[in-house]
CSV table of C-alpha atoms in Angstrom, one decimal:
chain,number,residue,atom,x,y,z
A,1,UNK,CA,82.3,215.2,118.2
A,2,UNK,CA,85.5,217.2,118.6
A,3,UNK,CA,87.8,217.7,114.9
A,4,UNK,CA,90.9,215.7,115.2
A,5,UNK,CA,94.0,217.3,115.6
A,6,UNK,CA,97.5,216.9,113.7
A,7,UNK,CA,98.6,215.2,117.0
A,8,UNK,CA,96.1,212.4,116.8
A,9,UNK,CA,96.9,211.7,113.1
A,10,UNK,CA,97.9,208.3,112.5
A,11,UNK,CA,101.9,207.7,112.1
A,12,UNK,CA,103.5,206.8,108.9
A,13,UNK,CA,104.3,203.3,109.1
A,14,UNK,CA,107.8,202.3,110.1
A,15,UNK,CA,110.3,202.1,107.5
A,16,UNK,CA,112.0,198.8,106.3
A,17,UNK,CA,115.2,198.0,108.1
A,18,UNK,CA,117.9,198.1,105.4
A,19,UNK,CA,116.1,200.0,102.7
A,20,UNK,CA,118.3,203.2,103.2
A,21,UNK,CA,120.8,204.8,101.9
A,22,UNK,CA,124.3,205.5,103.5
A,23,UNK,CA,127.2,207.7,103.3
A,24,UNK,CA,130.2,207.4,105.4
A,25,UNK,CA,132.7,210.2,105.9
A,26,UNK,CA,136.1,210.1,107.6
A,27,UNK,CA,137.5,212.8,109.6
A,28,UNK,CA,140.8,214.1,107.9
A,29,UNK,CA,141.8,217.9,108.8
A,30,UNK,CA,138.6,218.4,110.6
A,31,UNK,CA,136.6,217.8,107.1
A,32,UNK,CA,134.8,215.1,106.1
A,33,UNK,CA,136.7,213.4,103.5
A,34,UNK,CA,133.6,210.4,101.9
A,35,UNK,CA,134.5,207.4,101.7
A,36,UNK,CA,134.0,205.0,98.4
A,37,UNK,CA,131.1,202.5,99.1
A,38,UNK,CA,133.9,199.8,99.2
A,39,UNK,CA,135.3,201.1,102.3
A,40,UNK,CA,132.8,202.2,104.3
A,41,UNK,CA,132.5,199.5,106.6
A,42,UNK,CA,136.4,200.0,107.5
A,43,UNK,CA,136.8,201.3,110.9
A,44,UNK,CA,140.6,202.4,111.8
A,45,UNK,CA,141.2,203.1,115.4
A,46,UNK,CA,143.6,205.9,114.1
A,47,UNK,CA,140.1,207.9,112.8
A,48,UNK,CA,136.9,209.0,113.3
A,49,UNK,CA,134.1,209.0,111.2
A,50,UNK,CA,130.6,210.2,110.6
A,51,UNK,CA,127.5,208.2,108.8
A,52,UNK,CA,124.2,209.8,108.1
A,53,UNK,CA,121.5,207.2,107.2
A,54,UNK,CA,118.7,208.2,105.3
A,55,UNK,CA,115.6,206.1,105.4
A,56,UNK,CA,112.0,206.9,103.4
A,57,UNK,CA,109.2,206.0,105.4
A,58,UNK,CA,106.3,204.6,104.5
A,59,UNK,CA,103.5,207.3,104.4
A,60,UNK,CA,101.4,209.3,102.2
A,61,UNK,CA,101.8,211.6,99.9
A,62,UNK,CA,104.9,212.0,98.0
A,63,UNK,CA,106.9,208.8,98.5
A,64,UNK,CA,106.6,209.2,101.9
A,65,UNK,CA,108.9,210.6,104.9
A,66,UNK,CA,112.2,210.5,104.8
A,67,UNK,CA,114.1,210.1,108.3
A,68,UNK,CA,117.5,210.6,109.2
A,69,UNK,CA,120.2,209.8,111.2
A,70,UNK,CA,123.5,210.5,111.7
A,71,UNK,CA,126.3,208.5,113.8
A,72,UNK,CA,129.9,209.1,114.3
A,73,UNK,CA,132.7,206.9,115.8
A,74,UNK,CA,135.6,207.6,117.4
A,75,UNK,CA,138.7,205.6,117.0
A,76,UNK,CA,140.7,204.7,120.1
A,77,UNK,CA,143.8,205.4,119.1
A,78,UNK,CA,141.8,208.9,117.4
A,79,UNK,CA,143.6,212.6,118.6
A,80,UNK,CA,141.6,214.6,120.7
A,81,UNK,CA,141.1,217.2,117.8
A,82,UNK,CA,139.9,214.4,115.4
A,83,UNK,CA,137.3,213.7,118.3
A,84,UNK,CA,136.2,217.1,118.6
A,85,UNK,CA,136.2,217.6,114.9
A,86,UNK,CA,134.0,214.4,114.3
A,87,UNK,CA,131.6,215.7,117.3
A,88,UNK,CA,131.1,218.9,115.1
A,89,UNK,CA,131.1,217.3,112.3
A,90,UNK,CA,128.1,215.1,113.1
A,91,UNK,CA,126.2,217.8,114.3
A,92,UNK,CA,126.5,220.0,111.3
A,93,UNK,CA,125.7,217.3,109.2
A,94,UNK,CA,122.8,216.6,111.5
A,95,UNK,CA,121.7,219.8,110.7
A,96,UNK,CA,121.7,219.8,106.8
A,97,UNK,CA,119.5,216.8,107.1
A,98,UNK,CA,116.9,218.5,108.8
A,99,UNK,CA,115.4,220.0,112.4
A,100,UNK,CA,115.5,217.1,114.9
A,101,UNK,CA,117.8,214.8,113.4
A,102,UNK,CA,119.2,212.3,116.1
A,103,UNK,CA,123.2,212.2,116.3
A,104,UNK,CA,123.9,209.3,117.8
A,105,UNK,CA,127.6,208.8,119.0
A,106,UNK,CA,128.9,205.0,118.9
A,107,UNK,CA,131.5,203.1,121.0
């Protein structure tokens, strides 16, 4: 019987929608300014913004996995810069959070 390798190990178990944590950041002077927990669910069609979930998984070990994501929006009524900033913004922040973090871009 062949030794079982790391790619037929068992996946941690999927995490529980909702149970993560969020932070929002709007797009002022190509920064991320964050937003207070109050007003992250404010889009303006002026801005753009960038939100980077974090979720722990359910898995072994030390608490589990944690899995991130990041999404940024792009106001209609947004300046091309702001779009390009929130575009590199995302990324970047993508990047802190770890190798292979999705950015995900919402309409």
């Amino acid at each position: 019987r062949a030794a079982r390798s790391s790619d037929d190990a068992p996946a941690d178990p999927p995490p529980v929608p909702g149970s993560g944590d969020v932070t929002v950041y709007r797009v002022a002077q190509f920064e991320l300014a964050e937003l207070a927990e109050a007003d992250a669910g404010l889009f303006n069609r002026n801005d753009c913004f960038v939100v980077h979930y974090r979720q722990r998984g359910g898995g072994t070990g030390e608490g589990g996995t944690e899995r991130h994501r990041v999404y940024y929006w792009q106001g209609d009524a947004s300046s091309r810069d702001e779009r390009g900033a929130s575009a590199l913004q995302a990324v970047a922040v993508g990047e802190r959070a770890g190798p292979g973090t999705p950015t995900v871009r919402v309409c």
